[in-house]
PDB file of C-alpha atoms in Angstrom:
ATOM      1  CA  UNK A1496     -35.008 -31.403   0.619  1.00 57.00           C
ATOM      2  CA  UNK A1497     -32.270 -28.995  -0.179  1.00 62.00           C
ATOM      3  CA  UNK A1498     -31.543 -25.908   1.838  1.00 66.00           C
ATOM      4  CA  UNK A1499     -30.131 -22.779   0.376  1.00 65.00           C
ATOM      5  CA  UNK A1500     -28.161 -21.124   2.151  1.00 65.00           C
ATOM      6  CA  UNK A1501     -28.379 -17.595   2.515  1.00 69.00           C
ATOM      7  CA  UNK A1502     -25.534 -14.977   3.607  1.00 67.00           C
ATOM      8  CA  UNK A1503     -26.491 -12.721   6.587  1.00 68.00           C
ATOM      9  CA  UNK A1504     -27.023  -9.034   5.600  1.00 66.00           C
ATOM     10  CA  UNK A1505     -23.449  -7.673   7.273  1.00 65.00           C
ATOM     11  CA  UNK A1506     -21.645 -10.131   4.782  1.00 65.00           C
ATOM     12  CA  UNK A1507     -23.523  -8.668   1.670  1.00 69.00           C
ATOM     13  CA  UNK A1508     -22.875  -4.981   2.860  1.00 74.00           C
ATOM     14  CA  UNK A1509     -19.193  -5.395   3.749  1.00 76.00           C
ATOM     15  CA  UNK A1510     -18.945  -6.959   0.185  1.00 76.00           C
ATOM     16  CA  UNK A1511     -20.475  -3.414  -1.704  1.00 81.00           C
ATOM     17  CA  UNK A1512     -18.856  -1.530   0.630  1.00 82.00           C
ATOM     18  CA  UNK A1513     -15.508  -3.433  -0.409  1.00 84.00           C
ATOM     19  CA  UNK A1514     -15.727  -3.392  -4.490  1.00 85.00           C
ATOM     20  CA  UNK A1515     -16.953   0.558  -4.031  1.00 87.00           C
ATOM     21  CA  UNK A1516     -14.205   1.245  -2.517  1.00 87.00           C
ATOM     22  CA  UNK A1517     -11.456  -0.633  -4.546  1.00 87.00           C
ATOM     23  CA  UNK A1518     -13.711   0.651  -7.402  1.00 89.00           C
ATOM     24  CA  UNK A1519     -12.985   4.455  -5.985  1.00 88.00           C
ATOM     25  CA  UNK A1520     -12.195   6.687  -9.152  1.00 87.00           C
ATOM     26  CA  UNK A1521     -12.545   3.625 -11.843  1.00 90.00           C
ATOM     27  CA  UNK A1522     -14.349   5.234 -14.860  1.00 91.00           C
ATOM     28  CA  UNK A1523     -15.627   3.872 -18.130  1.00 91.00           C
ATOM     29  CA  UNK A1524     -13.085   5.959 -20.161  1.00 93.00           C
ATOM     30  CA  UNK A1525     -10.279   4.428 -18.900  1.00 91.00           C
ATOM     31  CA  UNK A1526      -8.169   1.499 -20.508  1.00 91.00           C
ATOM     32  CA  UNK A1527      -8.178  -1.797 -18.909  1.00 93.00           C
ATOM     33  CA  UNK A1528      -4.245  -1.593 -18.077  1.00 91.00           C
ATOM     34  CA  UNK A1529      -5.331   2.327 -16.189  1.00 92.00           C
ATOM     35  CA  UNK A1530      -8.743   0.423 -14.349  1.00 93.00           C
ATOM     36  CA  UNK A1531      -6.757  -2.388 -13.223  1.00 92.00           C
ATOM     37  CA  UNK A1532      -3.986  -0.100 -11.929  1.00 92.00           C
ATOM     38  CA  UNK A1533      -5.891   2.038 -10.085  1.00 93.00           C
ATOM     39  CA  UNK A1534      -7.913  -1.308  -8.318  1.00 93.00           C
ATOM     40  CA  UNK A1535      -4.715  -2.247  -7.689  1.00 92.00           C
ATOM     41  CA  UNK A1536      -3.464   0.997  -5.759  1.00 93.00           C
ATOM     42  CA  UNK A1537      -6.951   0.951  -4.105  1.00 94.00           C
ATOM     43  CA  UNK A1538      -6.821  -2.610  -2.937  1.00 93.00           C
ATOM     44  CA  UNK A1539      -2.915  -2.258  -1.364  1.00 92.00           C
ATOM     45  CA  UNK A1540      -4.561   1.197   0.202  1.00 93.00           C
ATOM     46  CA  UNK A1541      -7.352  -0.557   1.489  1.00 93.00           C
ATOM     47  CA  UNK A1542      -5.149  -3.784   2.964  1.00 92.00           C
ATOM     48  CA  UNK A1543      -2.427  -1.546   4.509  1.00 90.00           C
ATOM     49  CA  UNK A1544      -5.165   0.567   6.264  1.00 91.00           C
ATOM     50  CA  UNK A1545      -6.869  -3.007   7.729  1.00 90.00           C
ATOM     51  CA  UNK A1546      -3.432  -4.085   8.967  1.00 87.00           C
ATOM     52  CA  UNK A1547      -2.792  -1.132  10.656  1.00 86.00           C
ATOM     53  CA  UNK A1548      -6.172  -1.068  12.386  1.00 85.00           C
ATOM     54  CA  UNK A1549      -5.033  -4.828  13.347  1.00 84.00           C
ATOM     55  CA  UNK A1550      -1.953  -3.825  14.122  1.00 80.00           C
ATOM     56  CA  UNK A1551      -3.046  -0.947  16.371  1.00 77.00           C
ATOM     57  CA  UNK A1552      -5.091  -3.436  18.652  1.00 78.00           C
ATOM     58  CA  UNK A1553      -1.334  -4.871  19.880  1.00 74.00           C
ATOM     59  CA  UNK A1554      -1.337  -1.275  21.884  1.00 73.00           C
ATOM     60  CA  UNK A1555      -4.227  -2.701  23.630  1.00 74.00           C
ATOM     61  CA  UNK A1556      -4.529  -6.045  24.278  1.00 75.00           C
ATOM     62  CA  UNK A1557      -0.893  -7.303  24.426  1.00 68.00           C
ATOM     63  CA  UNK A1558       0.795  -3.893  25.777  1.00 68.00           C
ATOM     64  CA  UNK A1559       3.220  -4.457  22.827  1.00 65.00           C
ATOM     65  CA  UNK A1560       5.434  -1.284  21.573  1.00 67.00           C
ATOM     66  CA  UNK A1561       4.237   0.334  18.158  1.00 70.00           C
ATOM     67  CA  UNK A1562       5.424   2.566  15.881  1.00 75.00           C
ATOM     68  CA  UNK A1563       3.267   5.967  16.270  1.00 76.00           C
ATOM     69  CA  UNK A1564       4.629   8.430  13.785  1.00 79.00           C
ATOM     70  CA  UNK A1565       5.429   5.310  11.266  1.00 82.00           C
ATOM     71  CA  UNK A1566       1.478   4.282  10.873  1.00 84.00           C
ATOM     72  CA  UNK A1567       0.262   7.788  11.294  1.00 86.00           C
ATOM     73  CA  UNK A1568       2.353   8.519   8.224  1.00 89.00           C
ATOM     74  CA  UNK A1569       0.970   5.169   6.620  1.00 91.00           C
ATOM     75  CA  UNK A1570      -2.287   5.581   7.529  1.00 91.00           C
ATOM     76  CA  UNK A1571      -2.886   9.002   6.385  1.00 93.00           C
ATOM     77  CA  UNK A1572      -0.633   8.426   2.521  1.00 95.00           C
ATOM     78  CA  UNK A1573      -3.515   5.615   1.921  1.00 94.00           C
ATOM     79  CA  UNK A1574      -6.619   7.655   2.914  1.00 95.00           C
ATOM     80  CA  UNK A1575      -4.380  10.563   0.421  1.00 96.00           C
ATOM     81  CA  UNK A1576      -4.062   7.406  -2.159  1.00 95.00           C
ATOM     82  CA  UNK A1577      -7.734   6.595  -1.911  1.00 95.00           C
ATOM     83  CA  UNK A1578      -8.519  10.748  -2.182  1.00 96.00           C
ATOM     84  CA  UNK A1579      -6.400  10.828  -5.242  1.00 96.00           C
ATOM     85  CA  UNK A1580      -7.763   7.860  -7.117  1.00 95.00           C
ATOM     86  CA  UNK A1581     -11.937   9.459  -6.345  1.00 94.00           C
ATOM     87  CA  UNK A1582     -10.458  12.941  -7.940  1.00 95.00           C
ATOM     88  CA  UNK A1583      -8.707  11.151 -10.826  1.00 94.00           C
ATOM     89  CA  UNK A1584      -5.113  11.851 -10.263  1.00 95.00           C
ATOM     90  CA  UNK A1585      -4.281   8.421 -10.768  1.00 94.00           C
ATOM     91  CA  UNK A1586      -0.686   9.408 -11.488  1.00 93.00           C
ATOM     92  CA  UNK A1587      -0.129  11.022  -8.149  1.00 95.00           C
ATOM     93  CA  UNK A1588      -1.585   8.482  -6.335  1.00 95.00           C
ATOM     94  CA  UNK A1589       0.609   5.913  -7.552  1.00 94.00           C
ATOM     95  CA  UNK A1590       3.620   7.705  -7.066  1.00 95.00           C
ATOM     96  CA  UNK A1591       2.101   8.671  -3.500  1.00 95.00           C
ATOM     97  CA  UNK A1592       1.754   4.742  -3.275  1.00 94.00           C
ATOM     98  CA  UNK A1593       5.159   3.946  -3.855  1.00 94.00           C
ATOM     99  CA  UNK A1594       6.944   6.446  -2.169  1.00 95.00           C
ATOM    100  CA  UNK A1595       5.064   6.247   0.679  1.00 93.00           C
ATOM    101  CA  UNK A1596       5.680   2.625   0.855  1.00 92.00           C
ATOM    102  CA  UNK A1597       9.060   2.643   0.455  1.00 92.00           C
ATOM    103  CA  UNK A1598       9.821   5.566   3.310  1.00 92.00           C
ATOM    104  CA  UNK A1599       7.191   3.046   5.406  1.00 90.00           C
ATOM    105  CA  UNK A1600       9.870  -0.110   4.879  1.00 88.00           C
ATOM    106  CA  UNK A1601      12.577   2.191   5.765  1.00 90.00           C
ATOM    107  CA  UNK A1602      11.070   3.458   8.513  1.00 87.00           C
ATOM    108  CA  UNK A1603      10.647   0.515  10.028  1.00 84.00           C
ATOM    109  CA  UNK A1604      14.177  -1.195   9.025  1.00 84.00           C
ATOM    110  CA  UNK A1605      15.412   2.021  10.609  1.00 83.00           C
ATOM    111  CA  UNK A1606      13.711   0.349  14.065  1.00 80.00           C
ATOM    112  CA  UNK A1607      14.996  -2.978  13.861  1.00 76.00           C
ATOM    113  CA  UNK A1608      18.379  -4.565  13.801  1.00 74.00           C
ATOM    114  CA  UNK A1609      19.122  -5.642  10.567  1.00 73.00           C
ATOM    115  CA  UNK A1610      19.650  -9.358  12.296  1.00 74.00           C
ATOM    116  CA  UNK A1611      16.029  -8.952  11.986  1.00 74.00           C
ATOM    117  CA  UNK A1612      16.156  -8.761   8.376  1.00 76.00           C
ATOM    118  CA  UNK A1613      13.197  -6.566   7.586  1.00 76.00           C
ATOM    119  CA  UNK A1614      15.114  -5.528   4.083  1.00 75.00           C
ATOM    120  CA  UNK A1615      12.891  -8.167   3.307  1.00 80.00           C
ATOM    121  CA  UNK A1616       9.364  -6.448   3.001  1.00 82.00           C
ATOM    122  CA  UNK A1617      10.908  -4.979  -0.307  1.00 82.00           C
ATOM    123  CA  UNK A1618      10.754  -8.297  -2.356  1.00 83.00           C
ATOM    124  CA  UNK A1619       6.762  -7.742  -2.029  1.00 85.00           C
ATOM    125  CA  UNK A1620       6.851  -4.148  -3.238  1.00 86.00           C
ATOM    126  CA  UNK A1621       8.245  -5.333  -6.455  1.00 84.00           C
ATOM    127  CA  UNK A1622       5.575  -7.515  -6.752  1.00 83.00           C
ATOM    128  CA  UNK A1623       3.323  -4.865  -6.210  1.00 84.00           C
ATOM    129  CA  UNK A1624       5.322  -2.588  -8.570  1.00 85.00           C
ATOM    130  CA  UNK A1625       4.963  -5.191 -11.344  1.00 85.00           C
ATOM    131  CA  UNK A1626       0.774  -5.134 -10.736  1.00 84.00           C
ATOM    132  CA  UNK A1627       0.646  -1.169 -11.213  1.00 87.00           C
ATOM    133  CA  UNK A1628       2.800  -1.656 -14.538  1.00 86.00           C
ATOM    134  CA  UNK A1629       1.039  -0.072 -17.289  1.00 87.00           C
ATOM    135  CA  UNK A1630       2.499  -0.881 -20.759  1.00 89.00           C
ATOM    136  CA  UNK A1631       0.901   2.146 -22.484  1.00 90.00           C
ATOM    137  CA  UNK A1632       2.575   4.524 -19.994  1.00 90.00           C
ATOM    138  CA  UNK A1633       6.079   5.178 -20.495  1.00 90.00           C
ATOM    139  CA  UNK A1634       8.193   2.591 -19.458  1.00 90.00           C
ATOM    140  CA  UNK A1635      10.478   5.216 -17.431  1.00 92.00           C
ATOM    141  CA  UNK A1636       7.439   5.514 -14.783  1.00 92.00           C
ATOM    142  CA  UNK A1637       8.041   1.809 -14.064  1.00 91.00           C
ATOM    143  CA  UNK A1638      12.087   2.696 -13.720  1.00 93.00           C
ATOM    144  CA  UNK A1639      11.341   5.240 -11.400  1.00 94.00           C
ATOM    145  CA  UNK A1640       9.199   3.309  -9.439  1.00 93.00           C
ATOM    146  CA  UNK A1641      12.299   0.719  -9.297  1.00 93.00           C
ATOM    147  CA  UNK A1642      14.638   3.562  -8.518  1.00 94.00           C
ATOM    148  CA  UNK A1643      12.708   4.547  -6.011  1.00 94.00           C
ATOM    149  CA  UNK A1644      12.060   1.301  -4.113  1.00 92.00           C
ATOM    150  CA  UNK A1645      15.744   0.056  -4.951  1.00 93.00           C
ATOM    151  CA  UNK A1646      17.151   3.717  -3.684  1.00 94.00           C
ATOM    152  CA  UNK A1647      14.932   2.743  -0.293  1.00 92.00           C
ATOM    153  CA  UNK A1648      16.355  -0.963  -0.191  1.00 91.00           C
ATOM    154  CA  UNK A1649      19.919   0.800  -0.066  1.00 92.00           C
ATOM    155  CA  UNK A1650      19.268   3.698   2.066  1.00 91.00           C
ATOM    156  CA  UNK A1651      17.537   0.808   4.822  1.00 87.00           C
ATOM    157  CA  UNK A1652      20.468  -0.993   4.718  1.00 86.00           C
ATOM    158  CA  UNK A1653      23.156   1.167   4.772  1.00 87.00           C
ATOM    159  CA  UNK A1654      22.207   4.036   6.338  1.00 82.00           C
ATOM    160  CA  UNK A1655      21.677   3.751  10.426  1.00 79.00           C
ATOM    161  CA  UNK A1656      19.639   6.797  11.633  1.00 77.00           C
ATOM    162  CA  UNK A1657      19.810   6.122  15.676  1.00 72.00           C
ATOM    163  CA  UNK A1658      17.169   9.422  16.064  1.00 66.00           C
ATOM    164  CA  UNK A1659      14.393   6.765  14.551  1.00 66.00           C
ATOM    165  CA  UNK A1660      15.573   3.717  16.455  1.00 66.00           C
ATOM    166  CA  UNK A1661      13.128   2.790  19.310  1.00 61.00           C
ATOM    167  CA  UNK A1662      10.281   5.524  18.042  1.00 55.00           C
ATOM    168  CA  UNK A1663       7.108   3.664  19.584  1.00 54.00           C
ATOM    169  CA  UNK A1664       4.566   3.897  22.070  1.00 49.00           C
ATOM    170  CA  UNK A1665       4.034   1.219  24.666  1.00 47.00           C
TER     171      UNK A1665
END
């Protein structure tokens, strides 16, 4: 006899719950290149704002040091992002995804040594750059999304801002 097997409840809510929300301010007007960048900008919203729940239970179960001001900042530009996209200002909440990803990364270079060679975290933001490209936009929106990241990259390693060294709670 074969059994079916049948996912509990939770798993089918979280699931709706999920798509809605990367779905937030997708419409049927839009092109496929504008659709897919906005699910895009949703998604990265939605996985920054899990990590930094995650991230925020280190405060709590490990006593480890983190970075108040950095993931209030964080936290707040990707509930803006998610606002943005549900009141169709897709254009301003890209840029708000961008920028505020790129002050985030310097932010947090600002906190480490560079031994620890956080300049890093911008190789993925040019992945995620490349995913938001839209080829019927104007390619200088792309440029200044590379400007801005690669203005970031340089700023995080060659400026040293000792005010924003050692900014966490413990």
């Amino acid at each position: 006899m074969l059994t079916v097997y049948k996912k509990p409840l939770f798993y089918i809510q979280t699931g709706m719950i999920l798509k809605k929300l990367i779905e937030l301010g997708v419409k049927d007007e839009l092109d496929f290149y504008q659709k897919r960048e906005v699910r895009v900008v949703n998604l990265f919203a939605l996985i920054i704002i899990s990590g930094l729940i995650i991230g925020g239970t280190s405060v709590f179960f490990l006593g480890g040091a983190y970075p108040v001001a950095t993931v209030s900042f964080t936290t707040f530009s990707s509930l803006l992002i998610l606002l943005f996209n549900s009141q169709r200002l897709y254009n301003l909440a890209t840029y708000a995804f961008v920028i505020s990803i790129n002050v985030t990364i310097f932010l947090i270079n600002q906190n480490y040594d560079v031994s620890v060679a956080c300049y890093l975290y911008y190789f993925p933001v040019i992945f995620c750059i490349a995913l938001i490209h839209n080829p019927h936009k104007p390619d200088y929106r792309t440029i200044i999304f590379f400007t801005i990241t690669l203005f970031s990259f340089f700023a995080a390693r060659f400026l040293n801002i000792e005010s924003l060294k050692n900014t966490t709670v413990s």
